[in-house]
XYZ file of C-alpha atoms in Angstrom:
784
model
C 0.000 0.000 0.000
C 2.794 2.442 0.853
C 4.571 1.593 -2.419
C 1.397 2.408 -4.398
C 1.093 5.769 -2.670
C 4.704 6.568 -3.459
C 4.136 5.657 -7.123
C 1.088 7.958 -7.344
C 3.056 10.805 -5.804
C 5.919 10.226 -8.243
C 3.488 10.265 -11.176
C 1.997 13.534 -9.937
C 5.471 15.074 -9.655
C 6.270 13.915 -13.207
C 3.093 15.564 -14.504
C 3.953 18.787 -12.773
C 7.485 18.730 -14.147
C 6.209 18.270 -17.705
C 3.376 20.827 -17.662
C 4.554 23.249 -15.024
C 7.269 25.097 -17.032
C 4.923 25.702 -19.960
C 2.187 27.039 -17.734
C 4.560 29.315 -15.819
C 6.133 30.661 -19.047
C 2.712 31.402 -20.506
C 1.647 33.263 -17.376
C 4.832 35.363 -17.306
C 4.496 36.314 -20.980
C 0.859 37.197 -20.555
C 1.656 39.435 -17.605
C 4.307 41.570 -19.403
C 2.800 41.678 -22.967
C 0.565 44.369 -24.452
C -2.933 43.699 -25.684
C -1.725 43.447 -29.279
C 1.063 41.079 -28.288
C -1.413 38.921 -26.351
C -3.697 38.764 -29.380
C -0.794 37.808 -31.655
C 0.381 35.200 -29.133
C -3.104 33.684 -28.901
C -3.460 33.675 -32.668
C -0.125 31.853 -32.935
C -0.718 29.411 -30.020
C -4.358 28.362 -30.264
C -4.130 26.586 -33.645
C -1.108 24.642 -32.414
C -2.488 23.868 -28.906
C -4.086 20.458 -29.723
C -0.851 19.210 -31.279
C 1.178 20.515 -28.354
C -1.233 18.972 -25.857
C -1.092 15.645 -27.683
C 2.715 15.720 -27.716
C 2.696 16.604 -24.029
C 0.252 13.726 -23.278
C 2.371 11.225 -25.177
C 5.416 12.479 -23.345
C 3.633 12.119 -20.010
C 2.528 8.561 -20.856
C 6.035 7.624 -21.965
C 7.473 9.143 -18.808
C 4.877 7.351 -16.719
C 5.713 4.030 -18.368
C 9.402 4.645 -17.790
C 8.705 5.607 -14.182
C 6.564 2.503 -13.664
C 9.274 0.266 -15.102
C 11.940 1.864 -12.930
C 9.637 1.618 -9.932
C 8.951 -2.068 -10.605
C 12.577 -2.941 -11.248
C 14.143 -0.948 -8.439
C 11.592 -0.083 -5.741
C 9.580 -3.305 -5.869
C 12.746 -5.297 -6.440
C 14.327 -3.817 -3.333
C 11.141 -4.435 -1.298
C 11.040 -8.075 -2.399
C 14.732 -8.350 -1.569
C 14.056 -6.930 1.906
C 11.361 -9.599 2.479
C 13.738 -12.298 1.257
C 16.487 -11.063 3.567
C 14.105 -11.211 6.517
C 13.223 -14.787 5.552
C 16.917 -15.694 5.502
C 17.446 -14.073 8.871
C 14.534 -15.810 10.543
C 12.063 -18.308 9.157
C 14.076 -19.995 6.365
C 17.845 -19.909 6.683
C 18.321 -21.743 3.376
C 16.286 -19.233 1.391
C 18.247 -17.125 -1.109
C 17.518 -13.862 -2.872
C 16.655 -14.334 -6.533
C 19.330 -12.722 -8.753
C 16.953 -10.905 -11.111
C 16.252 -7.333 -12.155
C 18.673 -4.627 -13.274
C 22.442 -5.199 -12.938
C 22.716 -3.152 -9.749
C 19.970 -5.198 -8.030
C 21.496 -8.492 -9.228
C 24.883 -7.506 -7.865
C 23.337 -6.571 -4.522
C 21.470 -9.901 -4.438
C 24.690 -11.868 -5.070
C 26.448 -9.965 -2.280
C 23.554 -10.683 0.124
C 23.611 -14.387 -0.795
C 27.372 -14.551 -0.214
C 26.936 -12.994 3.216
C 24.125 -15.434 3.973
C 26.349 -18.362 2.973
C 29.107 -17.192 5.315
C 26.542 -16.706 8.074
C 25.210 -20.251 7.528
C 28.670 -21.764 7.765
C 29.273 -20.000 11.081
C 25.837 -20.987 12.399
C 26.339 -24.601 11.349
C 29.560 -24.732 13.316
C 27.863 -23.196 16.359
C 24.915 -25.574 16.053
C 27.261 -28.557 15.859
C 28.888 -27.452 19.110
C 25.480 -26.961 20.738
C 24.257 -30.382 19.590
C 27.379 -31.963 21.038
C 26.757 -30.235 24.362
C 23.082 -31.219 24.323
C 23.748 -34.881 23.589
C 23.754 -35.934 27.237
C 20.588 -33.945 27.930
C 18.831 -35.519 24.959
C 19.906 -38.946 26.165
C 18.349 -38.264 29.575
C 15.164 -37.022 27.906
C 14.986 -40.167 25.784
C 15.440 -42.311 28.868
C 12.632 -40.446 30.591
C 10.395 -40.823 27.547
C 11.163 -44.535 27.307
C 10.496 -45.035 31.003
C 7.228 -43.128 30.911
C 5.978 -44.924 27.818
C 6.565 -48.364 29.333
C 5.004 -47.734 32.758
C 2.014 -49.977 33.408
C 0.155 -47.198 35.244
C -1.153 -43.972 33.845
C 0.998 -40.977 34.809
C 0.196 -37.278 34.411
C 2.115 -34.205 35.528
C 0.179 -30.953 35.954
C 1.038 -27.409 36.931
C -0.830 -25.601 39.701
C -3.557 -24.511 37.269
C -4.249 -28.146 36.416
C -2.760 -27.881 32.921
C -1.328 -31.197 31.743
C 2.350 -30.956 30.846
C 3.229 -34.655 30.750
C 1.333 -37.886 30.227
C 2.291 -41.362 29.121
C 0.708 -43.788 26.692
C -1.041 -45.688 29.472
C -2.764 -42.513 30.691
C -3.870 -41.736 27.141
C -5.267 -45.271 26.861
C -7.031 -45.033 30.238
C -8.707 -41.727 29.416
C -9.519 -42.568 25.798
C -12.070 -45.003 27.222
C -13.805 -42.049 28.876
C -14.858 -40.476 25.567
C -18.641 -40.365 25.142
C -20.020 -43.719 24.072
C -21.212 -44.018 20.539
C -18.760 -41.478 19.166
C -16.262 -43.583 17.275
C -14.282 -40.550 16.192
C -10.520 -40.552 15.771
C -8.768 -38.100 18.073
C -11.645 -37.899 20.565
C -9.298 -38.211 23.571
C -9.919 -35.915 26.555
C -6.273 -35.440 27.586
C -3.478 -33.525 25.875
C -0.657 -31.126 26.597
C -1.978 -27.836 27.916
C -5.479 -29.225 28.510
C -7.089 -28.984 31.938
C -7.223 -32.060 34.165
C -10.382 -30.561 35.645
C -12.241 -31.359 32.438
C -11.855 -35.035 33.404
C -11.503 -35.264 37.191
C -13.348 -33.459 39.951
C -11.717 -30.120 40.769
C -12.651 -30.267 44.452
C -10.891 -33.568 45.080
C -7.720 -32.417 43.299
C -7.680 -29.128 45.207
C -8.249 -30.857 48.548
C -5.421 -33.327 47.913
C -3.096 -30.486 46.933
C -3.932 -28.631 50.147
C -3.268 -31.801 52.144
C 0.159 -32.155 50.540
C 1.066 -28.528 51.238
C 0.027 -28.980 54.861
C 2.213 -32.076 55.181
C 5.111 -30.199 53.603
C 4.791 -27.458 56.183
C 4.958 -30.108 58.904
C 8.205 -31.468 57.432
C 6.840 -34.722 55.989
C 9.392 -36.599 53.889
C 6.729 -38.236 51.700
C 3.960 -35.648 51.298
C 1.733 -37.694 49.001
C -2.052 -38.036 48.942
C -4.128 -41.024 47.862
C -7.739 -40.702 46.842
C -10.483 -42.211 44.745
C -12.417 -39.864 42.502
C -14.956 -40.110 39.738
C -14.698 -38.736 36.246
C -17.415 -36.648 34.668
C -18.410 -39.790 32.797
C -18.963 -41.744 36.010
C -15.776 -43.846 35.936
C -13.947 -44.536 39.214
C -10.256 -43.665 39.284
C -7.749 -44.516 41.998
C -5.119 -41.777 42.131
C -1.951 -40.959 44.013
C -0.735 -37.374 44.027
C 2.880 -36.408 44.709
C 4.193 -32.842 44.584
C 6.695 -31.439 42.106
C 8.844 -29.151 44.213
C 10.659 -26.035 43.079
C 13.090 -23.885 44.988
C 13.016 -20.167 45.681
C 15.622 -18.036 47.426
C 14.523 -15.830 50.301
C 16.542 -13.750 52.756
C 17.726 -15.999 55.554
C 16.343 -13.719 58.278
C 12.959 -13.664 56.568
C 12.978 -17.446 56.387
C 13.815 -17.619 60.108
C 10.950 -15.245 60.800
C 8.614 -17.577 58.919
C 9.822 -20.543 61.002
C 9.382 -18.589 64.218
C 5.935 -17.488 63.150
C 4.994 -21.126 62.529
C 6.244 -21.944 66.001
C 4.219 -19.076 67.453
C 1.166 -20.337 65.593
C 1.671 -23.729 67.186
C 2.141 -22.157 70.630
C -1.017 -20.093 70.221
C -3.000 -23.224 69.326
C -1.638 -25.014 72.357
C -2.402 -21.985 74.536
C -6.001 -21.846 73.318
C -6.448 -25.472 74.372
C -5.001 -24.976 77.879
C -7.045 -24.604 81.065
C -8.913 -21.396 81.843
C -6.697 -20.787 84.822
C -3.725 -20.265 82.522
C -5.365 -17.577 80.404
C -3.658 -14.713 82.208
C -0.257 -16.304 81.810
C -0.940 -16.858 78.115
C -1.976 -13.250 77.729
C 1.200 -12.103 79.439
C 3.251 -14.323 77.177
C 1.448 -12.906 74.171
C 2.213 -9.375 75.289
C 5.874 -10.289 75.725
C 5.974 -11.801 72.268
C 4.230 -8.779 70.814
C 6.639 -6.497 72.579
C 9.600 -8.442 71.232
C 8.196 -8.210 67.748
C 7.566 -4.492 68.028
C 10.991 -3.965 69.493
C 12.582 -5.667 66.538
C 13.157 -9.096 68.034
C 11.311 -10.873 65.201
C 11.349 -8.290 62.413
C 14.524 -8.749 60.376
C 16.611 -5.966 58.973
C 16.286 -6.955 55.324
C 18.726 -4.302 54.222
C 21.456 -6.145 56.106
C 20.398 -9.622 54.988
C 23.242 -10.714 52.757
C 22.581 -14.467 53.181
C 19.764 -16.208 51.382
C 18.026 -19.468 52.260
C 16.546 -21.817 49.663
C 12.946 -22.817 50.325
C 10.904 -25.472 48.571
C 7.444 -24.796 47.243
C 4.957 -26.767 45.166
C 5.086 -25.956 41.435
C 2.880 -28.809 40.257
C 1.978 -32.396 40.983
C 2.307 -35.918 39.616
C -0.802 -38.067 39.342
C -0.595 -41.833 38.956
C -4.033 -43.041 38.002
C -5.750 -46.390 37.613
C -9.265 -47.009 36.384
C -10.842 -49.240 39.022
C -14.372 -49.178 37.631
C -14.063 -52.702 36.277
C -12.458 -53.966 39.484
C -15.190 -52.320 41.551
C -17.879 -53.878 39.375
C -16.148 -57.245 39.640
C -16.069 -56.966 43.436
C -19.744 -56.079 43.438
C -20.394 -59.071 41.198
C -18.571 -61.362 43.619
C -20.647 -59.976 46.461
C -23.784 -60.714 44.476
C -22.592 -64.275 43.907
C -21.972 -64.839 47.603
C -25.290 -63.187 48.502
C -27.145 -65.317 45.956
C -25.524 -68.500 47.265
C -26.225 -67.545 50.882
C -29.860 -66.518 50.388
C -30.662 -69.334 47.993
C -29.161 -72.101 50.079
C -30.358 -70.931 53.493
C -33.868 -72.394 53.052
C -32.545 -75.593 51.486
C -30.064 -76.135 54.328
C -32.828 -75.497 56.859
C -35.024 -78.148 55.225
C -32.147 -80.647 55.084
C -31.258 -79.958 58.704
C -34.876 -80.428 59.817
C -35.173 -83.687 57.880
C -31.887 -85.019 59.286
C -32.934 -84.093 62.843
C -36.233 -85.937 62.347
C -34.444 -89.014 61.048
C -31.947 -88.986 63.900
C -34.535 -88.188 66.579
C -37.006 -90.825 65.401
C -35.099 -94.054 64.787
C -38.294 -96.161 64.694
C -39.949 -93.966 62.066
C -42.196 -95.736 59.618
C -40.716 -96.639 56.282
C -42.989 -94.320 54.260
C -42.127 -91.287 56.418
C -38.422 -92.181 56.362
C -38.468 -92.374 52.582
C -40.320 -89.035 52.450
C -37.691 -87.312 54.616
C -34.900 -88.981 52.643
C -36.485 -87.682 49.431
C -36.616 -84.167 50.927
C -32.890 -84.341 51.660
C -32.142 -85.570 48.143
C -34.362 -82.962 46.484
C -32.931 -80.061 48.494
C -29.384 -81.272 47.836
C -30.165 -81.430 44.116
C -31.568 -77.892 44.200
C -28.423 -76.664 45.984
C -26.233 -78.444 43.436
C -28.143 -76.904 40.523
C -27.964 -73.453 42.082
C -24.217 -73.821 42.662
C -23.617 -74.977 39.082
C -25.725 -72.125 37.685
C -23.840 -69.608 39.803
C -20.462 -71.014 38.797
C -21.490 -70.955 35.149
C -22.846 -67.414 35.233
C -20.084 -65.858 37.339
C -17.084 -67.991 36.391
C -15.015 -64.998 35.317
C -15.718 -63.185 38.595
C -14.766 -66.169 40.739
C -11.393 -66.782 39.132
C -8.157 -66.137 40.974
C -6.845 -62.579 40.947
C -3.404 -63.616 39.736
C -2.348 -61.043 37.106
C -2.741 -62.389 33.574
C -2.018 -60.772 30.232
C -3.449 -61.132 26.739
C -0.916 -62.868 24.478
C -1.011 -64.384 21.010
C -1.107 -68.158 21.346
C 1.540 -68.694 18.654
C 3.919 -66.423 20.575
C 3.567 -68.643 23.648
C 4.219 -71.810 21.612
C 7.166 -70.183 19.838
C 8.788 -69.231 23.142
C 8.106 -72.680 24.590
C 9.633 -74.355 21.517
C 12.824 -72.316 21.805
C 13.079 -73.058 25.510
C 12.611 -76.818 25.008
C 15.129 -76.999 22.172
C 17.653 -74.985 24.177
C 17.244 -76.753 27.550
C 16.269 -80.312 26.559
C 17.800 -80.588 23.059
C 14.475 -82.058 21.981
C 13.264 -81.586 18.391
C 10.119 -79.481 18.104
C 7.768 -79.387 15.126
C 4.627 -77.355 14.626
C 1.320 -78.771 13.524
C -1.867 -76.788 12.923
C -1.557 -73.415 14.700
C -4.220 -70.725 14.411
C -2.352 -67.392 14.347
C -5.497 -65.419 15.304
C -5.988 -66.963 18.750
C -5.362 -64.863 21.842
C -5.172 -66.263 25.376
C -5.121 -64.578 28.796
C -2.232 -66.224 30.593
C 0.736 -65.922 32.894
C 3.096 -66.532 29.983
C 6.134 -67.474 32.084
C 4.239 -70.023 34.189
C 2.554 -71.550 31.123
C 5.879 -71.912 29.288
C 7.311 -73.539 32.418
C 4.411 -76.007 32.426
C 4.907 -76.949 28.750
C 8.652 -77.357 29.292
C 8.026 -79.490 32.402
C 5.732 -81.866 30.506
C 8.262 -82.139 27.666
C 11.054 -82.951 30.145
C 8.970 -85.667 31.839
C 8.110 -87.246 28.491
C 11.754 -87.196 27.457
C 12.977 -88.513 30.806
C 10.430 -91.322 31.288
C 9.530 -92.278 27.719
C 12.608 -91.208 25.740
C 10.626 -89.374 23.063
C 12.721 -87.924 20.252
C 10.272 -85.407 18.858
C 7.433 -83.268 20.217
C 4.791 -81.593 18.097
C 2.875 -78.485 19.194
C -0.657 -77.736 18.034
C -2.911 -74.722 18.696
C -6.629 -74.743 17.938
C -9.896 -73.583 19.431
C -13.469 -74.666 19.971
C -16.031 -72.106 21.100
C -14.530 -69.949 23.844
C -11.769 -72.418 24.712
C -8.246 -72.659 23.281
C -6.460 -76.038 23.086
C -2.682 -76.360 23.395
C -1.707 -79.913 22.418
C 1.664 -81.617 23.086
C 1.787 -84.561 20.662
C 4.255 -87.462 20.539
C 4.543 -90.904 19.014
C 5.420 -93.986 20.990
C 4.559 -95.340 24.387
C 1.237 -94.120 25.800
C 0.985 -92.505 29.222
C -1.520 -93.571 31.830
C -3.896 -91.099 33.455
C -2.403 -92.005 36.843
C 1.031 -90.882 35.627
C -0.365 -87.536 34.483
C -2.096 -87.105 37.852
C 1.232 -87.722 39.595
C 3.016 -85.198 37.401
C 0.313 -82.604 38.106
C 1.195 -82.640 41.795
C 4.987 -82.492 41.394
C 6.941 -79.216 41.563
C 7.859 -78.146 38.030
C 11.612 -78.749 38.254
C 13.544 -78.980 34.974
C 17.220 -79.784 35.375
C 18.820 -77.277 37.722
C 15.848 -74.929 37.404
C 13.386 -75.277 40.271
C 9.894 -73.933 40.800
C 7.567 -74.031 43.817
C 4.564 -74.267 41.496
C 2.983 -77.510 40.389
C 1.348 -78.213 37.045
C -2.043 -78.217 38.799
C -1.279 -74.779 40.300
C -0.683 -73.350 36.823
C -3.817 -74.938 35.365
C -5.983 -73.706 38.237
C -4.428 -70.258 38.042
C -5.686 -69.957 34.478
C -9.101 -71.452 35.170
C -8.277 -74.208 32.670
C -7.924 -77.984 32.511
C -5.507 -80.661 31.295
C -6.086 -84.211 30.172
C -4.420 -87.075 28.334
C -5.797 -88.414 25.055
C -4.755 -91.129 22.552
C -5.074 -91.136 18.790
C -4.957 -94.885 18.153
C -5.397 -94.592 14.392
C -2.288 -92.432 14.074
C -0.430 -94.264 16.858
C 0.015 -91.012 18.702
C -0.894 -89.523 22.059
C -1.138 -85.997 23.345
C -1.634 -83.834 26.425
C -4.318 -81.189 25.918
C -4.115 -77.972 27.958
C -7.446 -76.135 27.850
C -7.366 -72.345 28.344
C -10.061 -69.639 28.105
C -9.778 -67.567 24.938
C -9.123 -63.822 25.205
C -10.782 -61.173 23.061
C -8.755 -60.077 20.054
C -7.504 -56.471 20.551
C -9.268 -53.927 18.355
C -7.185 -52.486 15.535
C -7.575 -48.888 14.307
C -10.168 -48.414 11.606
C -8.898 -48.047 8.082
C -10.035 -44.447 7.862
C -8.441 -43.436 11.136
C -4.866 -42.978 10.029
C -2.702 -41.656 12.828
C 0.149 -40.305 10.645
C 2.782 -40.973 13.327
C 6.469 -41.211 12.596
C 7.528 -44.777 13.302
C 10.995 -43.729 14.362
C 9.959 -41.038 16.824
C 8.666 -41.294 20.342
C 5.377 -39.491 21.027
C 5.821 -35.991 22.433
C 3.782 -36.450 25.582
C 5.612 -33.895 27.722
C 6.537 -30.221 27.864
C 8.072 -29.109 31.168
C 8.161 -25.472 30.022
C 4.455 -25.393 30.878
C 5.357 -25.431 34.596
C 5.775 -21.643 34.447
C 2.632 -21.090 32.355
C -0.347 -19.706 34.256
C -3.904 -19.265 33.071
C -5.121 -15.769 32.296
C -8.020 -14.408 34.291
C -11.370 -15.587 32.978
C -12.300 -18.654 30.980
C -12.220 -17.041 27.512
C -9.273 -16.400 25.201
C -7.770 -13.000 25.986
C -7.103 -11.124 22.711
C -4.343 -9.162 24.443
C -2.268 -12.286 25.107
C 0.892 -12.745 23.090
C 0.765 -15.137 20.158
C 3.577 -17.184 21.724
C 1.495 -17.790 24.872
C -1.617 -19.222 23.209
C -2.688 -22.748 22.298
C -3.959 -23.396 18.769
C -5.946 -25.995 16.856
C -4.788 -25.997 13.229
C -7.399 -27.615 11.001
C -8.408 -28.278 7.421
C -11.354 -29.849 5.644
C -11.906 -31.807 2.469
C -15.296 -31.217 0.868
C -17.491 -32.431 -1.955
C -17.127 -29.050 -3.700
C -16.332 -25.358 -3.343
C -19.850 -23.998 -2.739
C -21.015 -24.574 0.833
C -24.084 -22.367 0.339
C -25.236 -24.611 -2.536
C -25.189 -27.903 -0.641
C -21.567 -29.056 -0.678
C -20.603 -31.037 2.438
C -17.515 -31.886 4.500
C -16.078 -35.353 3.851
C -12.941 -35.171 6.028
C -11.803 -33.174 9.050
C -8.190 -33.067 10.200
C -6.561 -31.048 12.958
C -3.406 -30.881 15.072
C -2.743 -28.926 18.259
C -0.001 -26.348 18.894
C 0.969 -25.863 22.545
C 3.915 -23.795 23.787
C 5.015 -23.174 20.172
C 5.271 -26.905 19.440
C 3.311 -28.844 16.834
C 2.027 -31.928 18.713
C 1.856 -34.545 15.974
C 0.425 -37.125 18.387
C -2.514 -34.959 19.450
C -4.527 -35.030 16.270
C -8.073 -35.216 14.995
C -8.458 -37.200 11.778
C -11.860 -38.399 10.645
C -13.656 -39.211 7.423
C -17.281 -38.049 7.270
C -20.261 -39.540 5.473
C -21.747 -36.526 3.613
C -24.994 -38.351 2.780
C -24.763 -36.961 -0.756
C -22.907 -38.318 -3.789
C -19.253 -37.293 -4.207
C -18.485 -35.247 -7.292
C -16.230 -37.198 -9.702
C -14.166 -34.092 -10.477
C -13.022 -33.792 -6.841
C -11.966 -37.411 -6.267
C -8.586 -37.111 -8.090
C -7.780 -34.049 -5.941
C -8.537 -35.310 -2.433
C -8.338 -39.052 -3.196
C -11.462 -39.877 -1.145
C -13.791 -42.361 -2.816
C -17.451 -43.140 -2.042
C -16.384 -46.477 -0.531
C -14.110 -44.689 1.958
C -16.877 -42.492 3.399
C -19.498 -45.221 3.407
C -20.456 -46.223 6.999
C -18.307 -43.422 8.435
C -19.786 -41.131 11.136
C -21.911 -38.269 9.893
C -21.217 -34.609 10.610
C -23.725 -34.482 13.483
C -21.379 -36.882 15.328
C -18.015 -35.599 14.069
C -18.518 -31.846 14.471
C -19.329 -31.919 18.232
C -16.273 -34.119 18.797
C -14.143 -31.692 16.789
C -15.590 -28.794 18.796
C -14.477 -30.518 22.014
C -11.020 -31.137 20.529
C -10.648 -27.403 19.755
C -11.917 -26.130 23.107
C -9.878 -23.363 24.767
C -7.725 -22.880 21.660
C -7.459 -20.377 18.803
C -8.441 -21.840 15.436
C -5.911 -21.616 12.594
C -6.502 -22.517 8.945
C -5.409 -21.532 5.448
C -8.225 -19.655 3.708
C -10.202 -20.123 6.910
C -13.242 -18.269 5.565
C -13.972 -21.251 3.295
C -13.829 -23.861 6.077
C -15.630 -21.702 8.638
C -18.507 -21.163 6.207
C -19.276 -24.888 6.324
C -19.359 -24.734 10.138
C -21.553 -21.625 10.185
C -24.154 -23.224 7.911
C -24.472 -26.138 10.385
C -24.743 -23.995 13.538
C -28.537 -24.031 13.790
C -29.107 -27.639 12.751
C -26.354 -29.155 14.920
C -26.247 -26.635 17.768
C -22.448 -26.355 17.535
C -20.939 -22.884 17.387
C -17.242 -22.072 17.079
C -16.945 -18.804 19.001
C -13.175 -18.713 19.454
C -10.913 -16.401 17.389
C -9.742 -17.613 13.967
C -6.377 -16.816 12.372
C -5.934 -17.289 8.629
C -2.442 -18.033 7.278
C -3.559 -16.703 3.870
C -4.243 -13.271 5.373
C -1.183 -13.368 7.610
C 1.006 -14.139 4.605
C -0.328 -11.009 2.906
C 0.548 -9.075 6.069
C 4.103 -10.457 6.256
C 4.911 -10.521 2.534
C 2.706 -7.943 0.787
C 5.018 -7.804 -2.237
C 4.962 -11.522 -3.050
C 2.887 -12.620 -6.023
C 1.447 -15.867 -4.574
C -0.046 -16.665 -1.170
C -1.043 -20.257 -1.911
C -0.127 -22.719 0.839
C 2.509 -24.412 -1.317
C 4.126 -21.079 -2.199
C 4.210 -19.937 1.422
C 5.673 -23.280 2.530
C 8.361 -23.047 -0.141
C 9.308 -19.526 0.949
C 9.534 -20.645 4.575
C 11.543 -23.783 3.800
C 8.823 -26.307 4.746
C 8.543 -29.675 3.008
C 5.001 -30.237 1.739
C 3.909 -33.841 2.380
C 0.396 -35.228 2.270
C -1.257 -32.284 0.499
C -4.995 -32.477 -0.163
C -5.662 -34.662 2.849
C -7.225 -32.800 5.737
C -4.625 -33.878 8.284
C -1.712 -33.426 5.861
C -2.789 -29.875 5.073
C -3.262 -29.186 8.789
C 0.320 -30.298 9.470
C 1.697 -28.016 6.731
C -0.467 -25.090 7.876
C 0.695 -25.604 11.474
C 4.361 -25.513 10.487
C 3.726 -22.425 8.358
C 1.978 -20.667 11.238
C 4.814 -21.407 13.670
C 7.266 -19.861 11.191
C 5.005 -16.824 10.824
C 4.932 -15.896 14.525
C 8.484 -14.419 14.635
C 7.913 -12.750 11.253
C 4.796 -11.077 12.639
C 6.849 -9.929 15.625
C 9.283 -8.286 13.182
C 6.295 -6.304 11.907
C 5.407 -5.191 15.446
C 2.531 -7.697 15.731
C 2.789 -9.505 19.049
C -0.727 -10.091 20.380
C -3.757 -11.940 19.098
C -5.724 -8.727 18.682
C -2.928 -7.143 16.631
C -2.790 -10.180 14.359
C -6.578 -10.195 13.848
C -6.647 -6.452 13.087
C -3.734 -6.655 10.644
C -5.316 -9.619 8.824
C -8.604 -7.747 8.343
C -6.793 -4.899 6.565
C -5.590 -7.141 3.719
C -7.289 -7.503 0.345
C -8.046 -11.216 0.872
C -10.198 -10.451 3.935
C -12.895 -9.205 1.548
C -13.441 -12.678 0.029
C -16.810 -14.201 0.990
C -18.160 -17.734 0.486
């Protein structure tokens, strides 16, 4: 805009320079000439005035064209060079000034590129030194990340405002189950960096536990932790342990001593208030003495002379280890119901049996008919009790099993490990028969492998078998593990003896017996012969486990396989919430959290019925793009897809068939974006789709929206293109996965992070400044 104003002013000056001398000369001549001279001058000039004016106009146009060319080649060239230099200095170090334009500009561009190359070489050397110094720190961070990711319990670290700044995979798994039922939407997980723990757990319980910890710290407790059970907003029960994260602060030593003495005085005053009434006067006297000492300076330190400082600990956050005990609680309640059912159901039957037995014992000379009647009562009641017990055991078998910890494992993995162990320890050949690779079992894998190895060792020791075959199959809800051999059969009595022996194999001993392992798994074992094939086998029967659910085909997570999820950011310890629940427009751009999103649609006309077919988003917290905290979901538009758009976005009708509709996806996306600023490229297009659905779905996006298209025009007003690819190229960002909603969101997020320091160079630091600057650009006038 400023360049256009300067061009208009230059054109006006050119016009004045071309017409001004003629006008001034004419005025001077007219002022000094006589009437006859004026008439002669007019007679000479007027016939030639059109030709002179035309020549002057052509001269002005030629001068204007020359001025425009010079302006474009020099002024605009220098402005573009200035923008390129700023890119090299900040957002894209590898960017270089294009050597184009007049010779002087080209020479200046080459000199700037040479300086940039020297700067890069120096920076590369400095960065290499920094990376070397950071190696040990990165190693410690990787160890922490590895440790956190492998913990069996969910772990979260929060600051004092309840903002999550660390969580592990187990916590994400625990809380992902808390998403509203019936919303099978990818990314609908209630936890994430910078999110509030109070959106999941009760605020009052967290606050009370934190106060308890602080009180224990003041009393000098070495382990100031708090244990509690709380409920989530979805009704799940969570067992939690809270431990403080302590920080240190330096205070003047005398002031710290004053604090300690004040604590002691507080304790004395409490003790004095609990003493007998007869000691009130003495307590009052003591209080006056203390007050006098304080007023006289006995307890008030001279801070000006306090050269020594004492380090004090204070709570900066807390660690929560959480465990979902809803299932365990329900299982305990189920066990109680079983015991109650057995007690109530059998009480009457036992009373009848007892009465009948007492009658039989008390009346030895009872008539035969009555004796048979009482005997029948005993038999009938015993049968009823037996049926009730069998029904209870059948209905509540899972609840009555032992609580020994078991894990879900692929059956073929268990047999593979057992085969390697047998071949290594016993030197016995192992061959595999039919093995179903889809079967999962819930087992204590180590104990089960010990049992299989023990049976193989007994067969080798007592029957000298040379080969053992392993088979894995299933029938109904039971999985069969068969150990097959050829040769001498084994009697059932021998198997029974082996079941009761400790499972000792060579020098390796075990206190467990084969029967212990079978009972631990709620299974069974028996011996069986295959006479036709001249073979025999032991069959271990185990309950089948449910196959773990795999991610849906449309829910691509787009994670880097060689990177560990970024589930922590300790810089958030110092972050504090602004007053109020809304997003403060006066906050700095670097202090805000963002949800960067994009949509794929059936067409480009939302007002004419086009619909969203994919929504993708990624969060930015503390100036970091969190690639693991994403929203990625295909949407069934309930209208046919336009063939012209399929080659662009690659989404086919089969891909959106049976996917959630927008009335399910949009509320989940709204929850994902809560308490964040929305960011998109050409956001007016995407937001128009949301606005059209506000009334029908009752979902309104009221948070501020930043548009990278408009911000690019603010940062680089002299660049010809503001397409996402062009901006990414200028900023040195690799474009991968374009024209998928999540892929575009990733690129837009990286672009936006690069733009923040460039906006600061323009004097734009706050959200309000960025919104105001964006609205002043030409592209803000575009409507959809």
